[in-house]
Coordinates of C-alpha atoms and ligand atoms in Angstrom, one line a residue:
X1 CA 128.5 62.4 134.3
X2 CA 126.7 58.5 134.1
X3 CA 128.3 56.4 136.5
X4 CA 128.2 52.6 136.6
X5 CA 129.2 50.2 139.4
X6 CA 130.1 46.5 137.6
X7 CA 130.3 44.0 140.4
X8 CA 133.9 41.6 139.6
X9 CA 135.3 43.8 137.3
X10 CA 138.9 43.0 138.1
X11 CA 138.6 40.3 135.0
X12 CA 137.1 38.3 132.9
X13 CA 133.1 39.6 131.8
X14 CA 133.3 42.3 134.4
X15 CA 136.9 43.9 133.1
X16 CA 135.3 44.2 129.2
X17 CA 132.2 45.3 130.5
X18 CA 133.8 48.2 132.2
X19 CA 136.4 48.7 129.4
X20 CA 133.2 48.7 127.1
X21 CA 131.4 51.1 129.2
X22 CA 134.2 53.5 129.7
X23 CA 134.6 53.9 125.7
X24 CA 131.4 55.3 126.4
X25 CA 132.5 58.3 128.6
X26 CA 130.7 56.4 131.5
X27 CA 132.7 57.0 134.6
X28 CA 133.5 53.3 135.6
X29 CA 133.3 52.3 139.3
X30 CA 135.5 49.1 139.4
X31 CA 134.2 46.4 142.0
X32 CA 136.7 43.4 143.2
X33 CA 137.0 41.2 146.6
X34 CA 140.5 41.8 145.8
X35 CA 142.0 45.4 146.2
X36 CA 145.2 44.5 144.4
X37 CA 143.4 42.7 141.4
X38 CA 141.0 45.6 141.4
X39 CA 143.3 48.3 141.9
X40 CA 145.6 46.7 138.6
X41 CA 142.1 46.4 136.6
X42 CA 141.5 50.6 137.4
X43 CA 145.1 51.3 136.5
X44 CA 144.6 49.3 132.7
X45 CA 141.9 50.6 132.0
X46 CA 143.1 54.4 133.5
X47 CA 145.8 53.6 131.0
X48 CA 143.5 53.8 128.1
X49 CA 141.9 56.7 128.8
X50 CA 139.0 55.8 130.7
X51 CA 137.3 57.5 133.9
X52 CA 137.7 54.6 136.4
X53 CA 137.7 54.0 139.8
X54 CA 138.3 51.1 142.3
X55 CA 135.3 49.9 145.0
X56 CA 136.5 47.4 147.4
X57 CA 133.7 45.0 147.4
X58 CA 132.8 41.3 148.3
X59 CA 129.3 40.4 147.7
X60 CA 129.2 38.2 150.4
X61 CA 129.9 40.3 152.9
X62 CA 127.4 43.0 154.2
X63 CA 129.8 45.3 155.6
X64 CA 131.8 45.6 152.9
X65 CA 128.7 46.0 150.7
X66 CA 127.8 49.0 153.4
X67 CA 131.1 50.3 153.2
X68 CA 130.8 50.5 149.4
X69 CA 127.9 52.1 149.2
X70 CA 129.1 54.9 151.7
X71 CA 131.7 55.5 149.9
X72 CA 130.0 56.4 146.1
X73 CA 127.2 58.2 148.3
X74 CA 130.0 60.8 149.5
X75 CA 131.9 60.9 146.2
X76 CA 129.3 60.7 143.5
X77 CA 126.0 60.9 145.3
X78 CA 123.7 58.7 143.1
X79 CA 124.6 55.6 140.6
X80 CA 123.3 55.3 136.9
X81 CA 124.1 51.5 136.1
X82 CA 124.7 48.6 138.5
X83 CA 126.2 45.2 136.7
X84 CA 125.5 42.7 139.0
X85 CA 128.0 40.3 137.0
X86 CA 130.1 38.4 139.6
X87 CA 129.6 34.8 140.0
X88 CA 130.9 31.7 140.8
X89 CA 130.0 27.9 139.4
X90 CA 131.1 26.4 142.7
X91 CA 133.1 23.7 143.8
X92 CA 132.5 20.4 141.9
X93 CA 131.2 17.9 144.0
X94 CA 132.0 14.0 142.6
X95 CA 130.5 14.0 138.9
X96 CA 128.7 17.3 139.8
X97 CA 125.0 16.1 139.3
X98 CA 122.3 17.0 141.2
X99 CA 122.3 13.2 143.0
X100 CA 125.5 14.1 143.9
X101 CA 125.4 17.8 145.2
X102 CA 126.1 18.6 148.6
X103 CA 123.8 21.1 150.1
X104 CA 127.1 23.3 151.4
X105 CA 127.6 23.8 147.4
X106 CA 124.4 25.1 146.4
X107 CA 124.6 27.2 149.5
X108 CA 128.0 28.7 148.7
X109 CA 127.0 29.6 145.2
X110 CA 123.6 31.2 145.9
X111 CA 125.3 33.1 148.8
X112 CA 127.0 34.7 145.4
X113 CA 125.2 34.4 142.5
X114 CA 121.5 34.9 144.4
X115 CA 121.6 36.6 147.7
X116 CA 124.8 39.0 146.6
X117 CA 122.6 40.3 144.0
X118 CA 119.6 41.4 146.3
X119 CA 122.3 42.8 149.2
X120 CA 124.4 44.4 146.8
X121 CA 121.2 46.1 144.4
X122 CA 119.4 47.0 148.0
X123 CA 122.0 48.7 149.3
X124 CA 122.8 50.4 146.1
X125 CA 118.6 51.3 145.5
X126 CA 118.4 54.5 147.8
X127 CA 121.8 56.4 145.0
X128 CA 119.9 54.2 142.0
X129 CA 116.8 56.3 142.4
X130 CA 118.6 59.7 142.9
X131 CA 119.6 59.1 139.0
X132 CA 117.4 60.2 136.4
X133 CA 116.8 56.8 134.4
X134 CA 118.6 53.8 136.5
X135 CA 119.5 51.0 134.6
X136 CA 120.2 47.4 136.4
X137 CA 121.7 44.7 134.7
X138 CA 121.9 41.2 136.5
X139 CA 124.5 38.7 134.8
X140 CA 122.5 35.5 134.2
X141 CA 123.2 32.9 131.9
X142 CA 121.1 30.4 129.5
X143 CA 121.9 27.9 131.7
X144 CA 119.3 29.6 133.6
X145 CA 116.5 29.2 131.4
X146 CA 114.6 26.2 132.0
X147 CA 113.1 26.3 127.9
X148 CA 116.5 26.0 126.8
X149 CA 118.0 23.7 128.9
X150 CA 115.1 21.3 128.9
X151 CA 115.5 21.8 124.9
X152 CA 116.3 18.0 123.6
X153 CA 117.9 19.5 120.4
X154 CA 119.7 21.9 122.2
X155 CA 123.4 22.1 123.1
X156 CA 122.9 22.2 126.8
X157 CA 120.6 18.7 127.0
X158 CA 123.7 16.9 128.3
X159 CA 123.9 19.1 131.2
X160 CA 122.5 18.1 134.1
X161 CA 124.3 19.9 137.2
X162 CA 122.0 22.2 140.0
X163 CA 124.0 24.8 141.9
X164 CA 125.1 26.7 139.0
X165 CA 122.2 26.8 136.7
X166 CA 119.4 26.8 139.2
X167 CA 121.5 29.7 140.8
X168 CA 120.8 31.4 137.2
X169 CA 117.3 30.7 137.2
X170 CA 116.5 32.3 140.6
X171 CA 118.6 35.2 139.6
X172 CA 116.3 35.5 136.7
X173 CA 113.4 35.4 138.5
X174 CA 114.7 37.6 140.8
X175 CA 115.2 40.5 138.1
X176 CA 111.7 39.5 136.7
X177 CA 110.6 40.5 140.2
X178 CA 112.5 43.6 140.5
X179 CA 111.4 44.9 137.0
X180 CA 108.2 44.7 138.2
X181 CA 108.4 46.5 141.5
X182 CA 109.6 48.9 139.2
X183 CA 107.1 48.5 136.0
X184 CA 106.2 52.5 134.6
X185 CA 109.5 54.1 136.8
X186 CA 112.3 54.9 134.8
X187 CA 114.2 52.2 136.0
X188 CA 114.8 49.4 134.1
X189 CA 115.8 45.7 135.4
X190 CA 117.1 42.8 133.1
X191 CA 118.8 39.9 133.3
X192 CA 122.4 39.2 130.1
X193 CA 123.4 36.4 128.7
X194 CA 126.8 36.4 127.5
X195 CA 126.8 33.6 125.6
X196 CA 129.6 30.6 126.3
X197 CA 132.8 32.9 126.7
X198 CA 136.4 31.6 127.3
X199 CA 137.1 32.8 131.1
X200 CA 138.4 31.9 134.2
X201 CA 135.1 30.6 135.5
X202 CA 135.0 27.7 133.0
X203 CA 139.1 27.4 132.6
X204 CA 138.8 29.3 128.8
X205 CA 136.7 26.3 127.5
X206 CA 134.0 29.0 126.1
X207 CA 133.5 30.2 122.2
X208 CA 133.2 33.6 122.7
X209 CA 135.5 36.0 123.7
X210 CA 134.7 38.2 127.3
X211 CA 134.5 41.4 124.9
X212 CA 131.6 39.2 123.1
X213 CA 130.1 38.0 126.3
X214 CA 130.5 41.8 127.4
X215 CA 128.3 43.6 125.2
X216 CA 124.8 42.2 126.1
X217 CA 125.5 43.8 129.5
X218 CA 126.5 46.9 127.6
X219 CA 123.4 47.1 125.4
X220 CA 120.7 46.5 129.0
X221 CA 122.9 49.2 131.0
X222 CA 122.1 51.9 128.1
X223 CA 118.8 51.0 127.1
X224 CA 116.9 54.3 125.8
X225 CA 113.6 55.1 127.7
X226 CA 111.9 53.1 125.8
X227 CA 113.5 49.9 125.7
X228 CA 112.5 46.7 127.4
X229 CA 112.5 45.8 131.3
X230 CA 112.2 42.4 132.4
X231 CA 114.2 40.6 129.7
X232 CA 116.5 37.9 129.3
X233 CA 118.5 39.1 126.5
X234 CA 122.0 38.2 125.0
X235 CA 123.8 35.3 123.0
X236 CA 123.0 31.9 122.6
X237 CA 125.8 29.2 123.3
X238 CA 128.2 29.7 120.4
X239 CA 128.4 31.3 117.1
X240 CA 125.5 29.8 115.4
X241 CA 123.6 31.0 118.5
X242 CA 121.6 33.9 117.7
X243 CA 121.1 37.1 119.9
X244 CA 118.5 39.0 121.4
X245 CA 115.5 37.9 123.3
X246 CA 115.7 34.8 125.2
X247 CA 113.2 32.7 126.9
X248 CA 113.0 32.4 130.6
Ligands
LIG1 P1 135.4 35.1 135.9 O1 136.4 35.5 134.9 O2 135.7 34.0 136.8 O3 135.1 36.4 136.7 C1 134.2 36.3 137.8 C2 134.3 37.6 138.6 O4 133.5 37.5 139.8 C3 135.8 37.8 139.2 O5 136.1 39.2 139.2 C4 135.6 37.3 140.6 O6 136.6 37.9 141.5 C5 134.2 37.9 140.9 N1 133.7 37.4 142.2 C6 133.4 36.1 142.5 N2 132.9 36.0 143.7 C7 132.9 37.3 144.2 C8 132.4 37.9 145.4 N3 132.0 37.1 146.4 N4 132.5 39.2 145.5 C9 132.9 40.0 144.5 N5 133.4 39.5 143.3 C10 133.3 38.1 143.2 O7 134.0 34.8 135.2 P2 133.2 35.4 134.0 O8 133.0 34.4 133.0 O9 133.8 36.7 133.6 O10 131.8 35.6 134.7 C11 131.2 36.9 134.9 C12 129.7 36.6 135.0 O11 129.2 36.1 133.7 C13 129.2 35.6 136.0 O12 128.1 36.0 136.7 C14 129.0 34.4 135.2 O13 128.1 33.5 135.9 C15 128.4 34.9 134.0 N6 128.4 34.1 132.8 C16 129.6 33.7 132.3 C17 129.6 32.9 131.1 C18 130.8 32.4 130.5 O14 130.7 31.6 129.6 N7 132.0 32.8 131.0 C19 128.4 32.5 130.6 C20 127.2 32.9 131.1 C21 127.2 33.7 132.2 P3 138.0 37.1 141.8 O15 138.9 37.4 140.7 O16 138.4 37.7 143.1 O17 137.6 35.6 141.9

């Protein structure tokens, strides 16, 4: 049995992702802050057929992280595939540029995007290397990438906001760092980019569709041995974006 914990599953990115992961005959452990949100996601996607599970978890919160972690320990005993994928853009503070930021924002969101990943793939480590070949995706976004934002020609050049994409940008770094501790293991680390997808998170304004932005995650969690570690990989912007590779 391959299992794979996906961090916010309850909707948007997260749901696909396990809906997507499930079709595989991967046994889907469902993560959500909210148990009844969470608990509805496992019963849709139970519905279709799939092997799924609900994990009560905020990745704020270190004992519910703990807690989490406990809990697959005693019913599965290791973890195949972690999808970091929650996150949060943060409140909007004024016109949302950096002159403008409060520091209480860019705290709020790296407390999410940034230091939930490192708690939540810590505490998850000890049952990742119990697998045979862990794969750990981290949920990033090209907003992230310095090349492409500072890109003159590019779609994102009007952008100029901090928490959210410098949030990005240390999460990439951070699984550039990871894939390295882990360089020659079996364990892969890399960072998805789903591409601009209509969600919640930026009130269905996005291109794609969360089944699009879904399946970059997909592809990193079931890399073969030989595929790549320390990538930035997905979709670019919209539908004349291409994918694969991405700079950092
Ligand atoms: P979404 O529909 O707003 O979903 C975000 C998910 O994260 C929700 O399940 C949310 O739970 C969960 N979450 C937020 N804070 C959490 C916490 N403290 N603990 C646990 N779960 C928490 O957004 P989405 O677009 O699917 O985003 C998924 C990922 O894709 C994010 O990392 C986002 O940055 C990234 N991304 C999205 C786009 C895009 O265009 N949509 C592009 C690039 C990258 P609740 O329902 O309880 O709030």
């Amino acid at each position: 049995m391959t299992t794979a914990l996906i961090t916010g599953a309850n909707k948007g990115i997260g749901f696909e992702t396990a809906r997507q992961l499930a079709a595989r005959d991967i046994t889907v452990l469902m993560a959500a802050r909210d148990k009844d949100l969470g608990q509805a996601a496992v019963e849709t996607l139970k519905a279709e057929g799939a092997q799924a599970h609900f994990v009560h978890l905020d990745v704020t919160d270190a004992d519910s992280i703990a807690r989490a972690a406990e809990w697959i320990d005693s019913e599965f005993g290791s973890l195949d595939i972690l999808i970091n994928n929650a996150g949060i853009t943060g409140a909007l503070d004024f016109d949302g540029k950096p002159s403008s930021t409060t520091v209480a924002t860019l705290r709020q969101v790296y407390e999410t995007n940034v230091f939930g990943v490192v708690a939540v793939t810590n505490a998850l480590l000890p049952l990742l290397r119990r697998a045979e070949a862990a794969r750990i995706v981290n949920v990033s976004s090209e907003v992230g990438s310095l090349e492409l934002m500072m890109n003159p020609e590019g779609p994102m050049w009007q952008m100029a906001a901090i928490s959210y994409p410098s949030s990005k940008t240390a999460l990439n770094m951070v699984t550039a760092m990871y894939a390295k501790e882990f360089w020659g293991t079996p364990i892969k680390v890399n960072a998805a980019n789903p591409g601009y997808c209509a969600t919640d998170l930026n009130h269905h304004t996005g291109f794609r569709t969360p089944a699009q932005g879904a399946e970059p995650s997909v592809y990193l969690a079931t890399l073969p041995e030989d595929g790549p570690s320390g990538q930035l990989w997905g979709y670019e912007w919209d539908e004349q974006g291409g994918y694969g590779r991405l700079p950092w």
